[in-house]
Each structure stands twice: as C-alpha cells, then as structure tokens.
PDB file of C-alpha atoms and ligand atoms in Angstrom:
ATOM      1  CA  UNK A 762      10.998 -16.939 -15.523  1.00 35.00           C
ATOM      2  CA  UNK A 763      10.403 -13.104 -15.115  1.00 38.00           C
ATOM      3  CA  UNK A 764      10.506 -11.186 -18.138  1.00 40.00           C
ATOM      4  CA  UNK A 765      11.943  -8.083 -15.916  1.00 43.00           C
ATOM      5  CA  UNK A 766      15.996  -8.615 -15.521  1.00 42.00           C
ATOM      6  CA  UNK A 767      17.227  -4.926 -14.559  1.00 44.00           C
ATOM      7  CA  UNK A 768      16.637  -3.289 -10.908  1.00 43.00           C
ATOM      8  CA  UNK A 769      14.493  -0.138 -10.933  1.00 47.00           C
ATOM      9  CA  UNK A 770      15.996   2.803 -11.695  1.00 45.00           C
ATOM     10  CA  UNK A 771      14.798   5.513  -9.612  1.00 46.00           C
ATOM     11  CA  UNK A 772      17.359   8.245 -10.078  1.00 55.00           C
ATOM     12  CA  UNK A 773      15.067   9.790 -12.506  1.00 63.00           C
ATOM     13  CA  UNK A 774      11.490  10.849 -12.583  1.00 87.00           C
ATOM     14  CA  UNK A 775       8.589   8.850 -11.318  1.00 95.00           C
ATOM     15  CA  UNK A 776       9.339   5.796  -9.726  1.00 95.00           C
ATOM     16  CA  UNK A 777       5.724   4.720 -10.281  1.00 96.00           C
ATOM     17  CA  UNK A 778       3.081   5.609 -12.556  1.00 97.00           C
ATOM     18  CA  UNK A 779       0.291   4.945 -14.251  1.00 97.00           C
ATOM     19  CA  UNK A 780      -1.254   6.166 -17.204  1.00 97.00           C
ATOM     20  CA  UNK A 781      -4.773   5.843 -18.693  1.00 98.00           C
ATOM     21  CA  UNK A 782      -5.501   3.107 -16.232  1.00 98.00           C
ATOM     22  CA  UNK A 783      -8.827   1.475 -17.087  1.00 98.00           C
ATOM     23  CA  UNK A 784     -10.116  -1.798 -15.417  1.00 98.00           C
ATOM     24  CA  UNK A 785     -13.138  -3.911 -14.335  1.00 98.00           C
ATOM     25  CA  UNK A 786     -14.504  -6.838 -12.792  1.00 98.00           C
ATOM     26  CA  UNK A 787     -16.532  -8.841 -15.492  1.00 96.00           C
ATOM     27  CA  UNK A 788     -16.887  -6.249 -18.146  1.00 95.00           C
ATOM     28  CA  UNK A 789     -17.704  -3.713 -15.885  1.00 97.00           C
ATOM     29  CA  UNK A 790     -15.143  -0.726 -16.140  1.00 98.00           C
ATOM     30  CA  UNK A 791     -14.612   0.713 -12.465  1.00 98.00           C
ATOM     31  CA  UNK A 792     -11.671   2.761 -13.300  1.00 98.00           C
ATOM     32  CA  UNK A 793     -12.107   5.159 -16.065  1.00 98.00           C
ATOM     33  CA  UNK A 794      -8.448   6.383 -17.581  1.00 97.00           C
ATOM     34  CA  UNK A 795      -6.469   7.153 -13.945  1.00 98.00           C
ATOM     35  CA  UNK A 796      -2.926   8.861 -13.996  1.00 97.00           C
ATOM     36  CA  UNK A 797      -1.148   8.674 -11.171  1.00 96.00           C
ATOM     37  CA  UNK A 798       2.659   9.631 -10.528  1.00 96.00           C
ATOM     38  CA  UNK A 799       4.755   8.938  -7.616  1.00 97.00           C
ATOM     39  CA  UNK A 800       8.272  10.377  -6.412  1.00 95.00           C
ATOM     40  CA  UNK A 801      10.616   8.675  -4.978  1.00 95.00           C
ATOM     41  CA  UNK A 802      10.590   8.660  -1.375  1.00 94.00           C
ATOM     42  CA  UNK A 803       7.514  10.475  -1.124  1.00 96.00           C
ATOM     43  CA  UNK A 804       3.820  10.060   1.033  1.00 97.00           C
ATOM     44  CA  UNK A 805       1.253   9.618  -1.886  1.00 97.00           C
ATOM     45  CA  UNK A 806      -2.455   9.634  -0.489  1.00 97.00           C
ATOM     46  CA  UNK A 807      -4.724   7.824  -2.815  1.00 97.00           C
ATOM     47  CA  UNK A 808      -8.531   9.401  -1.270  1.00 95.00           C
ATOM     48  CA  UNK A 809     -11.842   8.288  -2.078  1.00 94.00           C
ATOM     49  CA  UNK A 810     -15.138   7.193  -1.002  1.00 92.00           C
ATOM     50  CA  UNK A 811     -16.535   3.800  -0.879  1.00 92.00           C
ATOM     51  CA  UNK A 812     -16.408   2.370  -4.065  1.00 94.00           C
ATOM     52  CA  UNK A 813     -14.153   4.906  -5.916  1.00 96.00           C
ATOM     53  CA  UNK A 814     -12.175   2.077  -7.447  1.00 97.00           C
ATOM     54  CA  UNK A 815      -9.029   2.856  -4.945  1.00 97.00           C
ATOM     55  CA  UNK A 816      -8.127  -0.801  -4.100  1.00 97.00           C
ATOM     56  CA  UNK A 817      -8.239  -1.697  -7.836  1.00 98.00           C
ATOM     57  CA  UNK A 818      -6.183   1.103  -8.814  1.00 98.00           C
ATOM     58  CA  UNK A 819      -3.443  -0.182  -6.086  1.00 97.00           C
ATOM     59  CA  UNK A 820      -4.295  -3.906  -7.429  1.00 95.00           C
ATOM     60  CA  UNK A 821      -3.354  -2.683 -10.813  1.00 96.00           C
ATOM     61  CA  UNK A 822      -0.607  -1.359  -9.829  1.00 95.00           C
ATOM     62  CA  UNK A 823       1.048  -3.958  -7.832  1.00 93.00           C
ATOM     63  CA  UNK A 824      -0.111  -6.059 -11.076  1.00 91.00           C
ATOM     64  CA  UNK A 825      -2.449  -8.134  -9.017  1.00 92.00           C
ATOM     65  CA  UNK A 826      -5.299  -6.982 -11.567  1.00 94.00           C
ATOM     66  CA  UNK A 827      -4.833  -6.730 -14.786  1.00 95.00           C
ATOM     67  CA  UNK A 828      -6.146  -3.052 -16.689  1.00 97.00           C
ATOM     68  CA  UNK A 829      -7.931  -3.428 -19.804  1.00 97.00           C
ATOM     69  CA  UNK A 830      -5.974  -0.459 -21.213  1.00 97.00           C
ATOM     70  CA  UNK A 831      -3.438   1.894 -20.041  1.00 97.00           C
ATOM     71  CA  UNK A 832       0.526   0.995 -18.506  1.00 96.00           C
ATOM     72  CA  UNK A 833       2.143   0.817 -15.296  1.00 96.00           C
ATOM     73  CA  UNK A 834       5.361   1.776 -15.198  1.00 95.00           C
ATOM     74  CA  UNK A 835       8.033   1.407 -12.762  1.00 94.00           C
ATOM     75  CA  UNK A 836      11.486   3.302 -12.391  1.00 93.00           C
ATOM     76  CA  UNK A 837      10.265   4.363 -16.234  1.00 92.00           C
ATOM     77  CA  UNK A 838       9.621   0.918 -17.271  1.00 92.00           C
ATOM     78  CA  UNK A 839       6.414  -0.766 -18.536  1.00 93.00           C
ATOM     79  CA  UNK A 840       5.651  -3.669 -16.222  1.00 92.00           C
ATOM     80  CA  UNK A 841       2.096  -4.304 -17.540  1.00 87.00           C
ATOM     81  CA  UNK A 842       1.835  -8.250 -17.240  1.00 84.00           C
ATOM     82  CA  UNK A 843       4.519  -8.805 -14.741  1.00 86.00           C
ATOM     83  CA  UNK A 844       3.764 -11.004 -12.128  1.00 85.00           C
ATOM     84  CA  UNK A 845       3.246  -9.664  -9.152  1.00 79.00           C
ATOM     85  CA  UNK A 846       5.875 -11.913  -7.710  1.00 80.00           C
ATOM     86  CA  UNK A 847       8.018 -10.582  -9.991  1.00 82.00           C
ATOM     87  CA  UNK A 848       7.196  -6.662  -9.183  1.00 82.00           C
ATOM     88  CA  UNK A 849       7.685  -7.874  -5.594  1.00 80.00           C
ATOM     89  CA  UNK A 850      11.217  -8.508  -6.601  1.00 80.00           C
ATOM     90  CA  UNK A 851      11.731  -5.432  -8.130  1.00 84.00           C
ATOM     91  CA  UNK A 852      10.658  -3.739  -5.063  1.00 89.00           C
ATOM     92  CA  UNK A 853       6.771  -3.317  -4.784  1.00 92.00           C
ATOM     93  CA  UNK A 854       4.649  -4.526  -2.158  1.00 92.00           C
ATOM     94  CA  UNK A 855       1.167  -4.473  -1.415  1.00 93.00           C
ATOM     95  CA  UNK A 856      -0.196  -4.189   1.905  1.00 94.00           C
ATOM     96  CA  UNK A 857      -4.041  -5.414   0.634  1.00 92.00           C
ATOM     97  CA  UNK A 858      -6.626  -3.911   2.237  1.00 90.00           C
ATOM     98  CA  UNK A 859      -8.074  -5.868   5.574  1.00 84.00           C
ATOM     99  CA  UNK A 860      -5.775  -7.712   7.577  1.00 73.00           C
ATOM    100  CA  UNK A 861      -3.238  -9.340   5.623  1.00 85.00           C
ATOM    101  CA  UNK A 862      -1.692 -11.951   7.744  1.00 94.00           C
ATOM    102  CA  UNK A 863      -1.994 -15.199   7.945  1.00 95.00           C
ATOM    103  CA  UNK A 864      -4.496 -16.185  10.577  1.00 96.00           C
ATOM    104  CA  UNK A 865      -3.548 -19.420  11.113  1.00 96.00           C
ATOM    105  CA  UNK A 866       0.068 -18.499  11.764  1.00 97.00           C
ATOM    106  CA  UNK A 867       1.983 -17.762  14.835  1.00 98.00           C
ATOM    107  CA  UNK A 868       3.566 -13.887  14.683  1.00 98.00           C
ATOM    108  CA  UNK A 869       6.838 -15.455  14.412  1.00 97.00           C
ATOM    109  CA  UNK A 870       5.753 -17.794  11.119  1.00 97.00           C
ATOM    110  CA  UNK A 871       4.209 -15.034   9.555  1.00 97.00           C
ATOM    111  CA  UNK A 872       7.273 -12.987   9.775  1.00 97.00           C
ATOM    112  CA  UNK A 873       9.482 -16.153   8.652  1.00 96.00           C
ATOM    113  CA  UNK A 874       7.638 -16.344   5.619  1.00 93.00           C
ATOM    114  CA  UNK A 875       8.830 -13.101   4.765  1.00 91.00           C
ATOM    115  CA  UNK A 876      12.164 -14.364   4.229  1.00 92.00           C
ATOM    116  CA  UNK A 877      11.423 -15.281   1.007  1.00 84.00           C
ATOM    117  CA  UNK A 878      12.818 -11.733  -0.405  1.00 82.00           C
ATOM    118  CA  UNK A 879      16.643 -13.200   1.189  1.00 86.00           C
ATOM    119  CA  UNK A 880      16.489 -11.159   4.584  1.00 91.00           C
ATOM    120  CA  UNK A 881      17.525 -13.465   7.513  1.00 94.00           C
ATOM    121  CA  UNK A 882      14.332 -14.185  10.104  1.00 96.00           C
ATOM    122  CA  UNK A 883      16.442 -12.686  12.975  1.00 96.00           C
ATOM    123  CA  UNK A 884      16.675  -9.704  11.386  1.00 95.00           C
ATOM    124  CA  UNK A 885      13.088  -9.448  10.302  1.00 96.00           C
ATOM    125  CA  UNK A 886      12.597 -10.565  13.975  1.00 97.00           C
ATOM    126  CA  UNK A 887      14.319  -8.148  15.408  1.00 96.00           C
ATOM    127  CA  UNK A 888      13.836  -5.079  13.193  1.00 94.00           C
ATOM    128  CA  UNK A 889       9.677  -5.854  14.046  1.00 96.00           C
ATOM    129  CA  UNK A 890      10.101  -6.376  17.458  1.00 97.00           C
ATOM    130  CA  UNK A 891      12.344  -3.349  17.988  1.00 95.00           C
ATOM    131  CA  UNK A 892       9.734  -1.551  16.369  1.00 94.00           C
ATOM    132  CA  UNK A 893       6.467  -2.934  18.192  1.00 96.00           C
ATOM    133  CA  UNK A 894       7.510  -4.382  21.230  1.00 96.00           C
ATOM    134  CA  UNK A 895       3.808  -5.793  21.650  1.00 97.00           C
ATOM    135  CA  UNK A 896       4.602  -8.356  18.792  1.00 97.00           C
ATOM    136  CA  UNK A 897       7.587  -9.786  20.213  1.00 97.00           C
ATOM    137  CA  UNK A 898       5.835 -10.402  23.838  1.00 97.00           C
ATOM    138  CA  UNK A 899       3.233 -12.462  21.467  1.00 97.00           C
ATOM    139  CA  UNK A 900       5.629 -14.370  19.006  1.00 97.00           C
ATOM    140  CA  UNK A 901       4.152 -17.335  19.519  1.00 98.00           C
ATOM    141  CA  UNK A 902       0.608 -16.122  19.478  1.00 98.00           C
ATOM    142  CA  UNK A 903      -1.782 -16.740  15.890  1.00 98.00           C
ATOM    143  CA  UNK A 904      -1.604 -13.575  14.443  1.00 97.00           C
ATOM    144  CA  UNK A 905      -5.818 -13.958  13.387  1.00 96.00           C
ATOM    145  CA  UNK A 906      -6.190 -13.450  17.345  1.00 97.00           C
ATOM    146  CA  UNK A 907      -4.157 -10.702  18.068  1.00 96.00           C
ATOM    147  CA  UNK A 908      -6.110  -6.997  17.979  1.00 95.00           C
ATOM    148  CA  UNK A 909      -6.854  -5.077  14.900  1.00 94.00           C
ATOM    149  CA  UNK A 910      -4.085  -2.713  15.483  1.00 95.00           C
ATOM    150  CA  UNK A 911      -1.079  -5.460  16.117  1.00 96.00           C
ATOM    151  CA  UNK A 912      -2.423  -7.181  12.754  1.00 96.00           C
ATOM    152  CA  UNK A 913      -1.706  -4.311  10.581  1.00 96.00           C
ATOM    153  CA  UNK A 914       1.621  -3.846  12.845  1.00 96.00           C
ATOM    154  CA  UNK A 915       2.263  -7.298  12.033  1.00 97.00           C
ATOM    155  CA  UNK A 916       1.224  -6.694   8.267  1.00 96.00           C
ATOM    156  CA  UNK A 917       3.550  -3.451   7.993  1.00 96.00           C
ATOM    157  CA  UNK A 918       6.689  -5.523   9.689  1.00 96.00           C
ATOM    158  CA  UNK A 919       5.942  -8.317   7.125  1.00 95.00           C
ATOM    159  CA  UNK A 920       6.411  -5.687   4.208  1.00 93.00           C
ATOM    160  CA  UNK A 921       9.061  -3.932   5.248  1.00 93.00           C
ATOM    161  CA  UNK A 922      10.856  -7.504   5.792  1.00 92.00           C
ATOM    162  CA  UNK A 923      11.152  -7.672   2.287  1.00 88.00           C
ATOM    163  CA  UNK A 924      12.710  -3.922   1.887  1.00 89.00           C
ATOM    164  CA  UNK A 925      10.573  -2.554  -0.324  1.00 92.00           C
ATOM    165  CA  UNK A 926      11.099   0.610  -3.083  1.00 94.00           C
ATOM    166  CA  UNK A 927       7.738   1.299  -2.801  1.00 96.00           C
ATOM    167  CA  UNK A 928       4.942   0.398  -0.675  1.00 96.00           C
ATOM    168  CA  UNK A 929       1.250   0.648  -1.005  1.00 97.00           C
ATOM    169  CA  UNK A 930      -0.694   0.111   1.776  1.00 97.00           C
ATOM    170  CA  UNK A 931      -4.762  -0.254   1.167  1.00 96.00           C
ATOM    171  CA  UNK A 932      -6.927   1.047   4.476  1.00 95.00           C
ATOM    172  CA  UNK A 933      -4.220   1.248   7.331  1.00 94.00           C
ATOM    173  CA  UNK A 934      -6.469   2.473   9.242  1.00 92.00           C
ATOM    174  CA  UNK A 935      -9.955   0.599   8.652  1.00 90.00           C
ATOM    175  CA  UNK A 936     -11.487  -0.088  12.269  1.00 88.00           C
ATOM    176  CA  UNK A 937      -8.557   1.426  14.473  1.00 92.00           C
ATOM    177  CA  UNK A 938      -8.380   3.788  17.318  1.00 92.00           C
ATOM    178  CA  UNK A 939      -7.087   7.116  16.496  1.00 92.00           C
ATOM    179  CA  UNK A 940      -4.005   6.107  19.041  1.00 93.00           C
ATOM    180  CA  UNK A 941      -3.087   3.002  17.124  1.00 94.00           C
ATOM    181  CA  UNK A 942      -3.571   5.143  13.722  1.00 94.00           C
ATOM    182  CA  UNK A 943      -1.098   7.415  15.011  1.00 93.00           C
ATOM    183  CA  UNK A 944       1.296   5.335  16.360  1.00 94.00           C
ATOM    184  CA  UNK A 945       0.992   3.101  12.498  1.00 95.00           C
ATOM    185  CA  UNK A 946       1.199   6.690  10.528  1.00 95.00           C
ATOM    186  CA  UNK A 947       4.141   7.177  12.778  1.00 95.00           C
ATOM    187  CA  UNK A 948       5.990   4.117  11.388  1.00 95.00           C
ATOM    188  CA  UNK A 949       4.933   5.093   7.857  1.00 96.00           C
ATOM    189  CA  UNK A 950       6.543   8.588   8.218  1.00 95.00           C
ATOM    190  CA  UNK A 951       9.727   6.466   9.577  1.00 95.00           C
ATOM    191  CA  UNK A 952      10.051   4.045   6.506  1.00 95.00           C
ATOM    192  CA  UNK A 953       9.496   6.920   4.092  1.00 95.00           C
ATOM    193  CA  UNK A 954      11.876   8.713   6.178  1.00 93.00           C
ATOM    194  CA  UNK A 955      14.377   6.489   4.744  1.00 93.00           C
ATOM    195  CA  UNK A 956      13.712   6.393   1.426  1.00 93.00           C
ATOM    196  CA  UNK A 957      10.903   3.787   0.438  1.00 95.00           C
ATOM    197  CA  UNK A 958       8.102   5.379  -1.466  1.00 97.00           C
ATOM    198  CA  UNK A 959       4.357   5.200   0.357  1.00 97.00           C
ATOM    199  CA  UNK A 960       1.028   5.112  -1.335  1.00 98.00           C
ATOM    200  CA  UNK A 961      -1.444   4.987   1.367  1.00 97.00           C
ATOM    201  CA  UNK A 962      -4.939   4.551   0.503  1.00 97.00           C
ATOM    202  CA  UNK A 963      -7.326   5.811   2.604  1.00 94.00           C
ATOM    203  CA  UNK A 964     -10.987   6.251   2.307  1.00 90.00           C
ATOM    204  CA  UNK A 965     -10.912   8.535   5.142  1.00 82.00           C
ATOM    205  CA  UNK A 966      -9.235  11.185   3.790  1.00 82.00           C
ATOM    206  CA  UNK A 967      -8.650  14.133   6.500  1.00 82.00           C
ATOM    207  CA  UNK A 968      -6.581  11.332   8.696  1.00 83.00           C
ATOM    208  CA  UNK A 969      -3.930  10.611   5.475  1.00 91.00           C
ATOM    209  CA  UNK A 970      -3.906  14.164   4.161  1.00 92.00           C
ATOM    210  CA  UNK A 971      -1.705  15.220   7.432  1.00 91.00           C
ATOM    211  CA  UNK A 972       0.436  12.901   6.459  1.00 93.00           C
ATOM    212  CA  UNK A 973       0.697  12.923   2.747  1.00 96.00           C
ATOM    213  CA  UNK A 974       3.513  14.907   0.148  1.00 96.00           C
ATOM    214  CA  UNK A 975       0.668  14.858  -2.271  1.00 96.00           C
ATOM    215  CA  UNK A 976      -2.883  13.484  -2.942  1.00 96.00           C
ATOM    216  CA  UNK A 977      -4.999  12.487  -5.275  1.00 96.00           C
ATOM    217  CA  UNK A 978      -8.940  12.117  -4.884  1.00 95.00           C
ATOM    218  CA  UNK A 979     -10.690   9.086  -6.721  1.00 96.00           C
ATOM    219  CA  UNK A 980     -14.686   9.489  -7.540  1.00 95.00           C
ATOM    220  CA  UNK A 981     -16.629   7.304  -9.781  1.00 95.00           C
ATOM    221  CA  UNK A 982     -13.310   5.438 -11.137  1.00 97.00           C
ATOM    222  CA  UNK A 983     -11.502   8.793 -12.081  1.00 97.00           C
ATOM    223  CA  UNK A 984      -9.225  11.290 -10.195  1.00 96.00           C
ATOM    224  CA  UNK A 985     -11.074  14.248  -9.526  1.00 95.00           C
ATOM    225  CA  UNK A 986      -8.231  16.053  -7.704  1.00 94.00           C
ATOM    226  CA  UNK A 987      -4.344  16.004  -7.387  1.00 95.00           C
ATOM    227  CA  UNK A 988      -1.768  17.595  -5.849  1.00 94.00           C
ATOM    228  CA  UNK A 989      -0.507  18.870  -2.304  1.00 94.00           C
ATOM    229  CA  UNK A 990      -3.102  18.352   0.362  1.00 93.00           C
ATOM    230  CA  UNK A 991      -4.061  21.326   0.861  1.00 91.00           C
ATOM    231  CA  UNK A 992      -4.623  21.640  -2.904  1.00 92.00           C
ATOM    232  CA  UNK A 993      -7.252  18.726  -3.035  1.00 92.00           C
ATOM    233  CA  UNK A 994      -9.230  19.839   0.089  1.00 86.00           C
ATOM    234  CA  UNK A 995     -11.583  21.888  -2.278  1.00 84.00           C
ATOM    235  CA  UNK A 996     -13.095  18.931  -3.823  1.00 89.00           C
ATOM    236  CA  UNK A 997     -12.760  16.225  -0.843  1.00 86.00           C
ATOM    237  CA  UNK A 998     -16.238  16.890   0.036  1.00 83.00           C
ATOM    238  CA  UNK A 999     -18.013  17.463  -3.583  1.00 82.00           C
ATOM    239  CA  UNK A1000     -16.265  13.926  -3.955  1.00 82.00           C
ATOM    240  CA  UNK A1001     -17.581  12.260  -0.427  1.00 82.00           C
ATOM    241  CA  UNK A1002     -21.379  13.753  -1.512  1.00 78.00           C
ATOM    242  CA  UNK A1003     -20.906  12.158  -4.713  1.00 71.00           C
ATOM    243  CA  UNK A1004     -21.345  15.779  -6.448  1.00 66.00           C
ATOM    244  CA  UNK A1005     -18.264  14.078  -8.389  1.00 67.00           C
TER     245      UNK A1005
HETATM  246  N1  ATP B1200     -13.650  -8.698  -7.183  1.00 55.51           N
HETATM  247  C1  ATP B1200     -14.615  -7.886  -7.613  1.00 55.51           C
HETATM  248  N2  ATP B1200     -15.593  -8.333  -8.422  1.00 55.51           N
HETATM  249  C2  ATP B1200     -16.569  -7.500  -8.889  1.00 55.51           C
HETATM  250  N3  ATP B1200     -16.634  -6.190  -8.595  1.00 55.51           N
HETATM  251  C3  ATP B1200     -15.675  -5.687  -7.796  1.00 55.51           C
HETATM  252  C4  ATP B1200     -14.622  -6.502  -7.260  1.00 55.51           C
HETATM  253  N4  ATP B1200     -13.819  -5.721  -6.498  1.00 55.51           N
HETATM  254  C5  ATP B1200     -14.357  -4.474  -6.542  1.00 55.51           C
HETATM  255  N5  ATP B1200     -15.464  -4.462  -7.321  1.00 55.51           N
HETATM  256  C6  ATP B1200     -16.309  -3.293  -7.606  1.00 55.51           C
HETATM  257  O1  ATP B1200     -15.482  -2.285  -8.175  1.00 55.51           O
HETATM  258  C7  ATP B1200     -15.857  -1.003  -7.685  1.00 55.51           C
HETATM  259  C8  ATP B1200     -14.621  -0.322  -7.111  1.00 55.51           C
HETATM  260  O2  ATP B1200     -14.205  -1.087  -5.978  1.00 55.51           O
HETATM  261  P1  ATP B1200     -12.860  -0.771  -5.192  1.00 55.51           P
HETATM  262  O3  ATP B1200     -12.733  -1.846  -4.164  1.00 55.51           O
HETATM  263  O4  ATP B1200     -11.747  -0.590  -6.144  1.00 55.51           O
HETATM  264  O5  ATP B1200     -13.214   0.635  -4.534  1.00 55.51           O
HETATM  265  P2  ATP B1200     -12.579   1.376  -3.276  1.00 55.51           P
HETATM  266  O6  ATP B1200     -12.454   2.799  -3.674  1.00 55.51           O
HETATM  267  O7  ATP B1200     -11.362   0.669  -2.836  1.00 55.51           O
HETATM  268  O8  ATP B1200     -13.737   1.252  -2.187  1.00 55.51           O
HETATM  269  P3  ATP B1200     -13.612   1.105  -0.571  1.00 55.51           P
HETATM  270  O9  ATP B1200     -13.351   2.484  -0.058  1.00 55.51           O
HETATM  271  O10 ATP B1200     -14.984   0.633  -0.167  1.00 55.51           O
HETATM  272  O11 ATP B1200     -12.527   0.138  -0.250  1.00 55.51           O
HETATM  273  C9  ATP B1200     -16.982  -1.225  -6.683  1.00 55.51           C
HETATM  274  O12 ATP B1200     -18.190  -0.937  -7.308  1.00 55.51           O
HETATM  275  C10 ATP B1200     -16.876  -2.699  -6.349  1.00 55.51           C
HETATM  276  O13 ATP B1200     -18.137  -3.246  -6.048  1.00 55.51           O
HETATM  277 MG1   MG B1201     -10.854  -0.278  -1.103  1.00 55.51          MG
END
C-alpha cells in the first residue's frame, strides 16, 4: 500500500523540487547537494556533460534512486521513499534515458501496457497514432526494430498514455537527426502546451536551451548555473571544458 493518499496539489509553488540532493552508486557520492525547482507547466532543461550526475538527479527524482540526504518534494510534499509506482500515480513519469520500450513488444503491446494508469488502449491508440502517423502504419511491428526516432516517439506516446503532471524525459535526443529532434521537441512544446510540466535532460545543451522556460547546468554532481537560458549560456562552456 502507498503511503501517499492525496493528489498533488499544484496550485501553489513548485510542483517539483529538490533540495540538498546528494546520492551515489556504492559509496561514491555523484551528486553533491542539488536544488532544483520546477513550475508548473513549464520547460525545465536539466544541462550537463557526460557524467554530470543528470540521469541520477532525474532517477532521484522519479524515486527510482534513492539520495543519501536531501528531499524530493512534490506539489509541496515530501515523497522521499515513495515508490516509484506510487509517484507514477501521483503523476510523474520517467522517460529513462536510451530507448525505453519494450523490444520484444509489438507497438501496439507496448502502448497496451500503458493502460495500467486506467486510460482505455483505443484512446492511447489513437491519441499516438494521431500524433505519429508512422507508428500506427507499424502497430504490429516489435518496437526494438523500429528506427531510433519512432522508439522515442513510441516512448513519449507511452508516457503521455498515462497523463502525466510532470514528465522527465532523460536524452530525447541521443543519436537522432536534427529533423526527428525537431519534430520530438515539437511534441514536447505541445504536451507542455497543455499543462504537464517537462524536465528534459539533455547533455547537449544548445539543442534544449531553445526550447527551455529555464535551465539549470550540472558539473561534477552540482548545479553550476540556473535560470532562463540565456542566463546560463555564460557558464555552458566553462562547464563542457570541465573549468567547473
Ligand atoms: N549504476 C551505476 N553504478 C555505478 N556508478 C554509476 C551508475 N550510474 C551512474 N554512475 C556514475 O555516476 C556518475 C554520474 O552519472 P550520471 O549517469 O548521473 O551522469 P549524466 O550526467 O547523466 O551523464 P551522461 O550525460 O553521460 O548521461 C558517473 O560517474 C557514472 O559513472
Ligand atoms: Mg545521463
């Protein structure tokens, strides 16, 4: 049984933050005391090089990784220890970094297996296909052969299935053409367009920061920079040198 009863509140303040974030991989800290703070229904670009600790901020955050000090709070609300099932329900979802569908699947099973969050397959089917026509002339395909691009179209349908508050999406853009980037950033602007919250994290920072409400750029575990885009360009490349 989940400990969390209440929906999120988002009316108020932050709908996600974090605060003092630190966590590691076998005693090894890799993320030194990060704050973050989302809006609601804002772009939030999480920048960094390789390394940076951006994926296990977002892990933390979607409580697939526990901190060893620090909170996560949602809607105002601690949630450190939830499960990320749980934070699922109350309206997070992770898009993990590489391709996260099920390879094995046909399109059409990987979207049905969103259906878990109580939307009805033909809508999930048709909302998808509406929006990328390519996946609907390859329902029946296994989504581990179709391109790089329709996987993370695939991926970003299968979130959206389960109508997220806020979605954080780790390396949209790894390995694409700038064509298929566009067209995916396009669909991001859409959703946030109508009110879910977007953390994209991006190691390539100049593609997101068009995009992006505000920023933050992540060196060495820490954020070295925050605020609107153009406010965080002055340290983008001290941080990609590693001057930072
Ligand atoms: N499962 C793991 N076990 C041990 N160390 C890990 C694990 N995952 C990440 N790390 C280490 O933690 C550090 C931060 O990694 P993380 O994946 O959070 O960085 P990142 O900013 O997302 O990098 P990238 O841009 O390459 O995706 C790296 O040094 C990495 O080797
Ligand atoms: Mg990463």
């Amino acid at each position: 049984m989940s400990t969390l009863a209440a929906p999120v509140e988002t009316a108020l303040g932050p709908i996600l933050e974090l605060r003092g974030i630190h966590a590691g991989y076998h005693g090894i800290e890799v993320v030194s005391g990060v704050d973050l703070s989302v809006l609601p229904g804002e772009i939030y670009a999480l920048v960094g090089p390789n390394g940076a600790g951006k994926s296990t901020t977002v892990a933390v955050a979607a409580c697939l990784h526990a901190p060893t000090a620090g909170d996560v709070l949602l809607g105002g609300r601690v949630v450190n220890g939830a499960r990320p099932q749980d934070l699922c329900h109350l309206g997070v979802c992770l898009v993990p970094e590489g391709r996260s569908v099920f390879p094995n699947l046909s399109v059409h099973e990987n979207l049905w297996l969103a259906t878990h969050a109580g939307v009805a397959l033909d809508e999930i089917e048709s909302r998808a296909y509406g929006r990328f026509p390519v996946l609907g002339t390859r329902r029946a395909q296994l989504a581990g052969t179709l391109s790089g691009g329709e996987q993370q179209m695939l991926a970003l349908a299968r979130a959206v299935a389960v109508n997220p508050a806020v979605l954080l999406v780790d390396e949209l853009s790894m390995g694409l053409a700038p064509v298929i980037i566009a067209e995916l950033y396009g669909f991001i602007r859409e959703i946030a367009s109508a009110g879910v919250t977007v953390v994209l994290v991006e190691q390539f920072a100049r593609t997101v920061l068009g995009l992006a409400d505000r920023a933050a750029v992540m060196s060495n575990g820490k954020i070295v920079g925050a605020g609107r885009p153009d406010e965080v360009e002055g340290v983008l490349e001290a941080a990609y040198l590693g001057a930072l």
